[in-house]
mmCIF file of N, CA and C in Angstrom:
data_model
loop_
_atom_site.group_PDB
_atom_site.id
_atom_site.type_symbol
_atom_site.label_atom_id
_atom_site.label_comp_id
_atom_site.label_asym_id
_atom_site.label_seq_id
_atom_site.Cartn_x
_atom_site.Cartn_y
_atom_site.Cartn_z
ATOM 1 N N GLN T 8 4.143 14.714 -34.926
ATOM 2 C CA GLN T 8 5.028 14.056 -33.978
ATOM 3 C C GLN T 8 4.273 13.722 -32.709
ATOM 4 N N VAL T 9 4.781 12.722 -32.012
ATOM 5 C CA VAL T 9 4.167 12.282 -30.761
ATOM 6 C C VAL T 9 5.186 12.446 -29.633
ATOM 7 N N GLN T 10 4.718 12.948 -28.521
ATOM 8 C CA GLN T 10 5.567 13.076 -27.332
ATOM 9 C C GLN T 10 4.908 12.408 -26.144
ATOM 10 N N LEU T 11 5.727 11.733 -25.335
ATOM 11 C CA LEU T 11 5.270 11.201 -24.057
ATOM 12 C C LEU T 11 6.101 11.897 -22.985
ATOM 13 N N VAL T 12 5.433 12.561 -22.089
ATOM 14 C CA VAL T 12 6.120 13.324 -21.053
ATOM 15 C C VAL T 12 5.734 12.773 -19.687
ATOM 16 N N GLU T 13 6.752 12.307 -18.965
ATOM 17 C CA GLU T 13 6.534 11.722 -17.646
ATOM 18 C C GLU T 13 6.797 12.759 -16.557
ATOM 19 N N SER T 14 6.175 12.536 -15.416
ATOM 20 C CA SER T 14 6.431 13.360 -14.243
ATOM 21 C C SER T 14 6.130 12.545 -12.997
ATOM 22 N N GLY T 15 6.650 13.017 -11.866
ATOM 23 C CA GLY T 15 6.302 12.400 -10.593
ATOM 24 C C GLY T 15 7.381 11.568 -9.951
ATOM 25 N N GLY T 16 8.500 11.397 -10.593
ATOM 26 C CA GLY T 16 9.569 10.619 -9.978
ATOM 27 C C GLY T 16 10.196 11.388 -8.824
ATOM 28 N N GLY T 17 11.091 10.720 -8.110
ATOM 29 C CA GLY T 17 11.758 11.373 -6.997
ATOM 30 C C GLY T 17 12.374 10.364 -6.055
ATOM 31 N N MET T 18 12.676 10.847 -4.874
ATOM 32 C CA MET T 18 13.291 10.010 -3.860
ATOM 33 C C MET T 18 12.342 9.849 -2.684
ATOM 34 N N VAL T 19 12.251 8.630 -2.182
ATOM 35 C CA VAL T 19 11.337 8.342 -1.083
ATOM 36 C C VAL T 19 11.943 7.247 -0.226
ATOM 37 N N GLN T 20 11.552 7.209 1.028
ATOM 38 C CA GLN T 20 12.015 6.142 1.911
ATOM 39 C C GLN T 20 11.201 4.872 1.686
ATOM 40 N N ALA T 21 11.785 3.761 2.029
ATOM 41 C CA ALA T 21 11.082 2.482 1.914
ATOM 42 C C ALA T 21 9.755 2.552 2.672
ATOM 43 N N GLY T 22 8.723 2.018 2.037
ATOM 44 C CA GLY T 22 7.387 2.070 2.602
ATOM 45 C C GLY T 22 6.573 3.255 2.135
ATOM 46 N N GLY T 23 7.230 4.195 1.477
ATOM 47 C CA GLY T 23 6.555 5.388 0.997
ATOM 48 C C GLY T 23 5.847 5.176 -0.329
ATOM 49 N N SER T 24 5.309 6.277 -0.852
ATOM 50 C CA SER T 24 4.517 6.218 -2.082
ATOM 51 C C SER T 24 4.954 7.306 -3.050
ATOM 52 N N LEU T 25 4.775 7.017 -4.313
ATOM 53 C CA LEU T 25 4.959 7.997 -5.376
ATOM 54 C C LEU T 25 3.907 7.744 -6.449
ATOM 55 N N ARG T 26 3.580 8.789 -7.177
ATOM 56 C CA ARG T 26 2.635 8.666 -8.290
ATOM 57 C C ARG T 26 3.278 9.220 -9.542
ATOM 58 N N LEU T 27 3.404 8.387 -10.533
ATOM 59 C CA LEU T 27 3.946 8.806 -11.825
ATOM 60 C C LEU T 27 2.805 9.117 -12.785
ATOM 61 N N SER T 28 3.042 10.101 -13.632
ATOM 62 C CA SER T 28 2.093 10.444 -14.678
ATOM 63 C C SER T 28 2.811 10.485 -16.018
ATOM 64 N N CYS T 29 2.078 10.177 -17.064
ATOM 65 C CA CYS T 29 2.635 10.240 -18.418
ATOM 66 C C CYS T 29 1.539 10.707 -19.352
ATOM 67 N N ALA T 30 1.778 11.838 -19.993
ATOM 68 C CA ALA T 30 0.820 12.390 -20.926
ATOM 69 C C ALA T 30 1.349 12.279 -22.351
ATOM 70 N N ALA T 31 0.543 11.712 -23.221
ATOM 71 C CA ALA T 31 0.891 11.610 -24.636
ATOM 72 C C ALA T 31 0.237 12.756 -25.390
ATOM 73 N N SER T 32 0.997 13.368 -26.273
ATOM 74 C CA SER T 32 0.466 14.490 -27.039
ATOM 75 C C SER T 32 1.002 14.425 -28.459
ATOM 76 N N GLY T 33 0.358 15.212 -29.320
ATOM 77 C CA GLY T 33 0.795 15.262 -30.710
ATOM 78 C C GLY T 33 -0.245 14.658 -31.631
ATOM 79 N N ASN T 34 0.241 14.126 -32.732
ATOM 80 C CA ASN T 34 -0.623 13.580 -33.768
ATOM 81 C C ASN T 34 -1.025 12.144 -33.408
ATOM 82 N N ILE T 35 -2.074 12.011 -32.619
ATOM 83 C CA ILE T 35 -2.511 10.709 -32.116
ATOM 84 C C ILE T 35 -3.908 10.406 -32.623
ATOM 85 N N PHE T 36 -4.058 9.252 -33.266
ATOM 86 C CA PHE T 36 -5.382 8.812 -33.684
ATOM 87 C C PHE T 36 -5.977 7.866 -32.651
ATOM 88 N N ARG T 37 -5.178 6.868 -32.264
ATOM 89 C CA ARG T 37 -5.684 5.869 -31.324
ATOM 90 C C ARG T 37 -4.516 5.287 -30.524
ATOM 91 N N ILE T 38 -4.699 5.212 -29.219
ATOM 92 C CA ILE T 38 -3.718 4.562 -28.357
ATOM 93 C C ILE T 38 -4.254 3.191 -27.972
ATOM 94 N N ASN T 39 -3.517 2.166 -28.326
ATOM 95 C CA ASN T 39 -3.961 0.801 -28.036
ATOM 96 C C ASN T 39 -3.583 0.365 -26.625
ATOM 97 N N VAL T 40 -2.343 0.649 -26.275
ATOM 98 C CA VAL T 40 -1.802 0.198 -24.994
ATOM 99 C C VAL T 40 -0.954 1.318 -24.405
ATOM 100 N N MET T 41 -1.047 1.494 -23.112
ATOM 101 C CA MET T 41 -0.110 2.362 -22.393
ATOM 102 C C MET T 41 0.523 1.526 -21.282
ATOM 103 N N ALA T 42 1.793 1.762 -21.060
ATOM 104 C CA ALA T 42 2.501 0.884 -20.126
ATOM 105 C C ALA T 42 3.610 1.645 -19.415
ATOM 106 N N TRP T 43 4.069 1.045 -18.342
ATOM 107 C CA TRP T 43 5.230 1.523 -17.604
ATOM 108 C C TRP T 43 6.285 0.422 -17.589
ATOM 109 N N TYR T 44 7.495 0.805 -17.910
ATOM 110 C CA TYR T 44 8.653 -0.071 -17.816
ATOM 111 C C TYR T 44 9.634 0.567 -16.835
ATOM 112 N N ARG T 45 10.588 -0.224 -16.384
ATOM 113 C CA ARG T 45 11.648 0.337 -15.543
ATOM 114 C C ARG T 45 12.971 -0.356 -15.851
ATOM 115 N N GLN T 46 14.038 0.379 -15.590
ATOM 116 C CA GLN T 46 15.372 -0.163 -15.809
ATOM 117 C C GLN T 46 16.269 0.256 -14.662
ATOM 118 N N ALA T 47 16.732 -0.729 -13.919
ATOM 119 C CA ALA T 47 17.657 -0.494 -12.823
ATOM 120 C C ALA T 47 19.087 -0.580 -13.365
ATOM 121 N N PRO T 48 20.029 0.032 -12.681
ATOM 122 C CA PRO T 48 21.420 -0.006 -13.142
ATOM 123 C C PRO T 48 21.917 -1.432 -13.328
ATOM 124 N N GLY T 49 22.476 -1.707 -14.487
ATOM 125 C CA GLY T 49 23.024 -3.017 -14.764
ATOM 126 C C GLY T 49 22.006 -4.083 -15.102
ATOM 127 N N LYS T 50 20.753 -3.694 -15.213
ATOM 128 C CA LYS T 50 19.704 -4.672 -15.506
ATOM 129 C C LYS T 50 18.980 -4.306 -16.792
ATOM 130 N N GLN T 51 18.274 -5.293 -17.336
ATOM 131 C CA GLN T 51 17.486 -5.039 -18.532
ATOM 132 C C GLN T 51 16.199 -4.298 -18.171
ATOM 133 N N ARG T 52 15.689 -3.595 -19.147
ATOM 134 C CA ARG T 52 14.406 -2.916 -18.957
ATOM 135 C C ARG T 52 13.320 -3.972 -18.815
ATOM 136 N N GLU T 53 12.445 -3.780 -17.831
ATOM 137 C CA GLU T 53 11.365 -4.742 -17.604
ATOM 138 C C GLU T 53 10.012 -4.048 -17.592
ATOM 139 N N LEU T 54 9.017 -4.790 -18.026
ATOM 140 C CA LEU T 54 7.646 -4.294 -17.999
ATOM 141 C C LEU T 54 7.144 -4.304 -16.561
ATOM 142 N N VAL T 55 6.580 -3.208 -16.127
ATOM 143 C CA VAL T 55 6.021 -3.103 -14.783
ATOM 144 C C VAL T 55 4.505 -3.288 -14.816
ATOM 145 N N ALA T 56 3.849 -2.547 -15.692
ATOM 146 C CA ALA T 56 2.392 -2.617 -15.764
ATOM 147 C C ALA T 56 1.947 -2.106 -17.116
ATOM 148 N N LEU T 57 0.851 -2.664 -17.604
ATOM 149 C CA LEU T 57 0.281 -2.146 -18.840
ATOM 150 C C LEU T 57 -1.226 -2.202 -18.761
ATOM 151 N N ILE T 58 -1.838 -1.314 -19.545
ATOM 152 C CA ILE T 58 -3.285 -1.221 -19.558
ATOM 153 C C ILE T 58 -3.740 -1.040 -20.997
ATOM 154 N N PHE T 59 -4.627 -1.940 -21.424
ATOM 155 C CA PHE T 59 -5.147 -1.896 -22.778
ATOM 156 C C PHE T 59 -6.351 -0.962 -22.859
ATOM 157 N N ASN T 60 -6.733 -0.659 -24.089
ATOM 158 C CA ASN T 60 -7.947 0.119 -24.329
ATOM 159 C C ASN T 60 -9.165 -0.528 -23.687
ATOM 160 N N SER T 61 -9.174 -1.831 -23.686
ATOM 161 C CA SER T 61 -10.308 -2.572 -23.132
ATOM 162 C C SER T 61 -10.401 -2.444 -21.618
ATOM 163 N N GLY T 62 -9.316 -1.971 -21.008
ATOM 164 C CA GLY T 62 -9.279 -1.902 -19.557
ATOM 165 C C GLY T 62 -8.522 -3.046 -18.923
ATOM 166 N N THR T 63 -8.136 -4.031 -19.722
ATOM 167 C CA THR T 63 -7.349 -5.139 -19.213
ATOM 168 C C THR T 63 -6.009 -4.629 -18.703
ATOM 169 N N ILE T 64 -5.624 -5.127 -17.542
ATOM 170 C CA ILE T 64 -4.406 -4.670 -16.877
ATOM 171 C C ILE T 64 -3.533 -5.871 -16.531
ATOM 172 N N ASN T 65 -2.249 -5.705 -16.705
ATOM 173 C CA ASN T 65 -1.287 -6.715 -16.285
ATOM 174 C C ASN T 65 -0.168 -6.064 -15.488
ATOM 175 N N TYR T 66 0.315 -6.796 -14.491
ATOM 176 C CA TYR T 66 1.430 -6.327 -13.667
ATOM 177 C C TYR T 66 2.515 -7.392 -13.613
ATOM 178 N N VAL T 67 3.750 -6.935 -13.454
ATOM 179 C CA VAL T 67 4.814 -7.894 -13.143
ATOM 180 C C VAL T 67 4.581 -8.366 -11.711
ATOM 181 N N ASP T 68 4.928 -9.597 -11.440
ATOM 182 C CA ASP T 68 4.604 -10.190 -10.133
ATOM 183 C C ASP T 68 5.163 -9.379 -8.960
ATOM 184 N N SER T 69 6.320 -8.794 -9.142
ATOM 185 C CA SER T 69 6.989 -8.124 -8.028
ATOM 186 C C SER T 69 6.275 -6.872 -7.539
ATOM 187 N N VAL T 70 5.324 -6.354 -8.321
ATOM 188 C CA VAL T 70 4.628 -5.129 -7.905
ATOM 189 C C VAL T 70 3.158 -5.360 -7.619
ATOM 190 N N LYS T 71 2.683 -6.555 -7.832
ATOM 191 C CA LYS T 71 1.262 -6.837 -7.604
ATOM 192 C C LYS T 71 0.895 -6.562 -6.146
ATOM 193 N N GLY T 72 -0.226 -5.874 -5.974
ATOM 194 C CA GLY T 72 -0.678 -5.523 -4.635
ATOM 195 C C GLY T 72 -0.088 -4.230 -4.104
ATOM 196 N N ARG T 73 0.925 -3.700 -4.787
ATOM 197 C CA ARG T 73 1.564 -2.457 -4.351
ATOM 198 C C ARG T 73 1.392 -1.330 -5.360
ATOM 199 N N PHE T 74 1.419 -1.649 -6.634
ATOM 200 C CA PHE T 74 1.309 -0.645 -7.694
ATOM 201 C C PHE T 74 -0.062 -0.736 -8.347
ATOM 202 N N THR T 75 -0.553 0.420 -8.782
ATOM 203 C CA THR T 75 -1.822 0.463 -9.505
ATOM 204 C C THR T 75 -1.657 1.342 -10.736
ATOM 205 N N VAL T 76 -2.010 0.798 -11.882
ATOM 206 C CA VAL T 76 -1.955 1.567 -13.124
ATOM 207 C C VAL T 76 -3.372 1.995 -13.489
ATOM 208 N N ALA T 77 -3.471 3.202 -13.999
ATOM 209 C CA ALA T 77 -4.775 3.733 -14.404
ATOM 210 C C ALA T 77 -4.578 4.604 -15.627
ATOM 211 N N ARG T 78 -5.664 4.808 -16.349
ATOM 212 C CA ARG T 78 -5.567 5.520 -17.621
ATOM 213 C C ARG T 78 -6.737 6.480 -17.744
ATOM 214 N N ASP T 79 -6.437 7.674 -18.217
ATOM 215 C CA ASP T 79 -7.459 8.666 -18.535
ATOM 216 C C ASP T 79 -7.472 8.812 -20.048
ATOM 217 N N ASN T 80 -8.364 8.121 -20.708
ATOM 218 C CA ASN T 80 -8.345 8.084 -22.170
ATOM 219 C C ASN T 80 -8.546 9.455 -22.822
ATOM 220 N N PRO T 81 -9.516 10.266 -22.384
ATOM 221 C CA PRO T 81 -9.669 11.581 -23.032
ATOM 222 C C PRO T 81 -8.416 12.451 -22.923
ATOM 223 N N LYS T 82 -7.634 12.245 -21.885
ATOM 224 C CA LYS T 82 -6.423 13.038 -21.691
ATOM 225 C C LYS T 82 -5.179 12.335 -22.217
ATOM 226 N N ASN T 83 -5.335 11.140 -22.770
ATOM 227 C CA ASN T 83 -4.183 10.352 -23.248
ATOM 228 C C ASN T 83 -3.102 10.255 -22.180
ATOM 229 N N THR T 84 -3.531 9.996 -20.978
ATOM 230 C CA THR T 84 -2.615 9.983 -19.839
ATOM 231 C C THR T 84 -2.707 8.658 -19.095
ATOM 232 N N VAL T 85 -1.551 8.187 -18.651
ATOM 233 C CA VAL T 85 -1.486 6.980 -17.839
ATOM 234 C C VAL T 85 -0.785 7.320 -16.530
ATOM 235 N N TYR T 86 -1.240 6.692 -15.470
ATOM 236 C CA TYR T 86 -0.698 6.934 -14.142
ATOM 237 C C TYR T 86 -0.169 5.620 -13.548
ATOM 238 N N LEU T 87 0.770 5.760 -12.659
ATOM 239 C CA LEU T 87 1.250 4.602 -11.902
ATOM 240 C C LEU T 87 1.355 5.022 -10.440
ATOM 241 N N GLN T 88 0.434 4.520 -9.644
ATOM 242 C CA GLN T 88 0.473 4.763 -8.207
ATOM 243 C C GLN T 88 1.315 3.670 -7.570
ATOM 244 N N MET T 89 2.372 4.076 -6.902
ATOM 245 C CA MET T 89 3.305 3.111 -6.316
ATOM 246 C C MET T 89 3.286 3.266 -4.800
ATOM 247 N N ASN T 90 2.823 2.238 -4.124
ATOM 248 C CA ASN T 90 2.762 2.222 -2.668
ATOM 249 C C ASN T 90 3.712 1.164 -2.112
ATOM 250 N N SER T 91 3.972 1.269 -0.827
ATOM 251 C CA SER T 91 4.847 0.302 -0.147
ATOM 252 C C SER T 91 6.137 0.087 -0.931
ATOM 253 N N LEU T 92 6.744 1.182 -1.324
ATOM 254 C CA LEU T 92 7.937 1.097 -2.161
ATOM 255 C C LEU T 92 9.094 0.431 -1.425
ATOM 256 N N LYS T 93 9.885 -0.295 -2.189
ATOM 257 C CA LYS T 93 11.039 -1.021 -1.669
ATOM 258 C C LYS T 93 12.306 -0.528 -2.367
ATOM 259 N N PRO T 94 13.452 -0.689 -1.733
ATOM 260 C CA PRO T 94 14.699 -0.276 -2.404
ATOM 261 C C PRO T 94 14.888 -0.927 -3.767
ATOM 262 N N GLU T 95 14.394 -2.141 -3.930
ATOM 263 C CA GLU T 95 14.542 -2.816 -5.222
ATOM 264 C C GLU T 95 13.644 -2.239 -6.313
ATOM 265 N N ASP T 96 12.775 -1.303 -5.958
ATOM 266 C CA ASP T 96 11.982 -0.590 -6.954
ATOM 267 C C ASP T 96 12.765 0.566 -7.576
ATOM 268 N N THR T 97 13.936 0.845 -7.041
ATOM 269 C CA THR T 97 14.752 1.930 -7.573
ATOM 270 C C THR T 97 15.118 1.653 -9.025
ATOM 271 N N ALA T 98 14.814 2.610 -9.878
ATOM 272 C CA ALA T 98 15.051 2.444 -11.316
ATOM 273 C C ALA T 98 14.644 3.730 -12.032
ATOM 274 N N VAL T 99 14.983 3.780 -13.302
ATOM 275 C CA VAL T 99 14.395 4.788 -14.179
ATOM 276 C C VAL T 99 13.117 4.186 -14.754
ATOM 277 N N TYR T 100 12.028 4.904 -14.593
ATOM 278 C CA TYR T 100 10.733 4.427 -15.066
ATOM 279 C C TYR T 100 10.400 5.117 -16.382
ATOM 280 N N TYR T 101 10.013 4.306 -17.358
ATOM 281 C CA TYR T 101 9.707 4.800 -18.693
ATOM 282 C C TYR T 101 8.240 4.555 -19.029
ATOM 283 N N CYS T 102 7.645 5.547 -19.602
ATOM 284 C CA CYS T 102 6.295 5.418 -20.133
ATOM 285 C C CYS T 102 6.377 4.913 -21.577
ATOM 286 N N ASN T 103 5.439 4.066 -21.934
ATOM 287 C CA ASN T 103 5.390 3.506 -23.285
ATOM 288 C C ASN T 103 3.961 3.548 -23.800
ATOM 289 N N ALA T 104 3.815 3.840 -25.076
ATOM 290 C CA ALA T 104 2.493 3.805 -25.703
ATOM 291 C C ALA T 104 2.609 3.148 -27.068
ATOM 292 N N VAL T 105 1.662 2.301 -27.358
ATOM 293 C CA VAL T 105 1.539 1.713 -28.696
ATOM 294 C C VAL T 105 0.344 2.396 -29.335
ATOM 295 N N LEU T 106 0.610 3.164 -30.374
ATOM 296 C CA LEU T 106 -0.450 3.998 -30.912
ATOM 297 C C LEU T 106 -0.302 4.169 -32.411
ATOM 298 N N SER T 107 -1.405 4.580 -33.012
ATOM 299 C CA SER T 107 -1.407 4.908 -34.434
ATOM 300 C C SER T 107 -1.685 6.399 -34.588
ATOM 301 N N THR T 108 -1.103 6.975 -35.620
ATOM 302 C CA THR T 108 -1.218 8.423 -35.793
ATOM 303 C C THR T 108 -2.291 8.821 -36.787
ATOM 304 N N THR T 109 -2.724 7.881 -37.627
ATOM 305 C CA THR T 109 -3.800 8.178 -38.568
ATOM 306 C C THR T 109 -4.700 6.965 -38.694
ATOM 307 N N TYR T 110 -5.895 7.186 -39.218
ATOM 308 C CA TYR T 110 -6.841 6.090 -39.412
ATOM 309 C C TYR T 110 -6.259 5.083 -40.409
ATOM 310 N N GLY T 111 -6.257 3.811 -40.023
ATOM 311 C CA GLY T 111 -5.784 2.771 -40.913
ATOM 312 C C GLY T 111 -4.295 2.510 -40.868
ATOM 313 N N SER T 112 -3.552 3.346 -40.183
ATOM 314 C CA SER T 112 -2.102 3.136 -40.118
ATOM 315 C C SER T 112 -1.784 2.113 -39.040
ATOM 316 N N SER T 113 -0.654 1.479 -39.176
ATOM 317 C CA SER T 113 -0.245 0.510 -38.172
ATOM 318 C C SER T 113 0.252 1.235 -36.922
ATOM 319 N N ALA T 114 0.143 0.547 -35.812
ATOM 320 C CA ALA T 114 0.554 1.142 -34.544
ATOM 321 C C ALA T 114 2.062 1.013 -34.357
ATOM 322 N N SER T 115 2.630 2.001 -33.695
ATOM 323 C CA SER T 115 4.062 2.018 -33.413
ATOM 324 C C SER T 115 4.301 2.263 -31.937
ATOM 325 N N ASN T 116 5.515 1.948 -31.521
ATOM 326 C CA ASN T 116 5.937 2.124 -30.129
ATOM 327 C C ASN T 116 6.521 3.515 -29.908
ATOM 328 N N TYR T 117 6.105 4.147 -28.820
ATOM 329 C CA TYR T 117 6.669 5.437 -28.438
ATOM 330 C C TYR T 117 7.079 5.377 -26.972
ATOM 331 N N TRP T 118 8.154 6.110 -26.661
ATOM 332 C CA TRP T 118 8.714 6.084 -25.305
ATOM 333 C C TRP T 118 8.861 7.494 -24.745
ATOM 334 N N GLY T 119 8.684 7.587 -23.441
ATOM 335 C CA GLY T 119 9.012 8.816 -22.754
ATOM 336 C C GLY T 119 10.493 8.869 -22.451
ATOM 337 N N GLN T 120 10.910 9.975 -21.856
ATOM 338 C CA GLN T 120 12.324 10.181 -21.605
ATOM 339 C C GLN T 120 12.808 9.494 -20.333
ATOM 340 N N GLY T 121 11.893 9.060 -19.507
ATOM 341 C CA GLY T 121 12.235 8.371 -18.272
ATOM 342 C C GLY T 121 12.243 9.302 -17.079
ATOM 343 N N THR T 122 11.891 8.761 -15.932
ATOM 344 C CA THR T 122 11.920 9.529 -14.691
ATOM 345 C C THR T 122 12.516 8.644 -13.599
ATOM 346 N N GLN T 123 13.418 9.220 -12.819
ATOM 347 C CA GLN T 123 14.136 8.441 -11.808
ATOM 348 C C GLN T 123 13.281 8.265 -10.566
ATOM 349 N N VAL T 124 13.231 7.039 -10.083
ATOM 350 C CA VAL T 124 12.605 6.722 -8.796
ATOM 351 C C VAL T 124 13.685 6.081 -7.924
ATOM 352 N N THR T 125 13.923 6.677 -6.772
ATOM 353 C CA THR T 125 14.934 6.164 -5.845
ATOM 354 C C THR T 125 14.280 5.894 -4.498
ATOM 355 N N VAL T 126 14.418 4.676 -4.026
ATOM 356 C CA VAL T 126 13.838 4.285 -2.742
ATOM 357 C C VAL T 126 14.985 3.935 -1.795
ATOM 358 N N SER T 127 15.071 4.684 -0.703
ATOM 359 C CA SER T 127 16.147 4.455 0.265
ATOM 360 C C SER T 127 15.667 3.548 1.392
ATOM 361 N N SER T 128 16.584 2.788 1.916
ATOM 362 C CA SER T 128 16.217 1.844 2.990
ATOM 363 C C SER T 128 16.313 2.494 4.348
#
């Protein structure tokens, strides 16, 4: 089995910072992509940032210049440093990994349980 465990959420004032972490554990052969998504109340889940094995990184436009995603491959961990937070960043943040569990198997999507980030004005 594979588990993704997030940590680091909380409440912060506008302009503040938070750092999210997500560690993947279990029967993992290869992680292709690790990503962060978020879902605000009444809205669809959206991709915030993702990082490929190659190191290629993509961000949603609304967080560019404020958020930084990083990955520690030996630890199967992805981080999201969030600076200059805004009230509109308030959401449940989910960790996502696309990974394979054995050599030659196809990759599947795995999700963390989510961590709440609340930014007050």
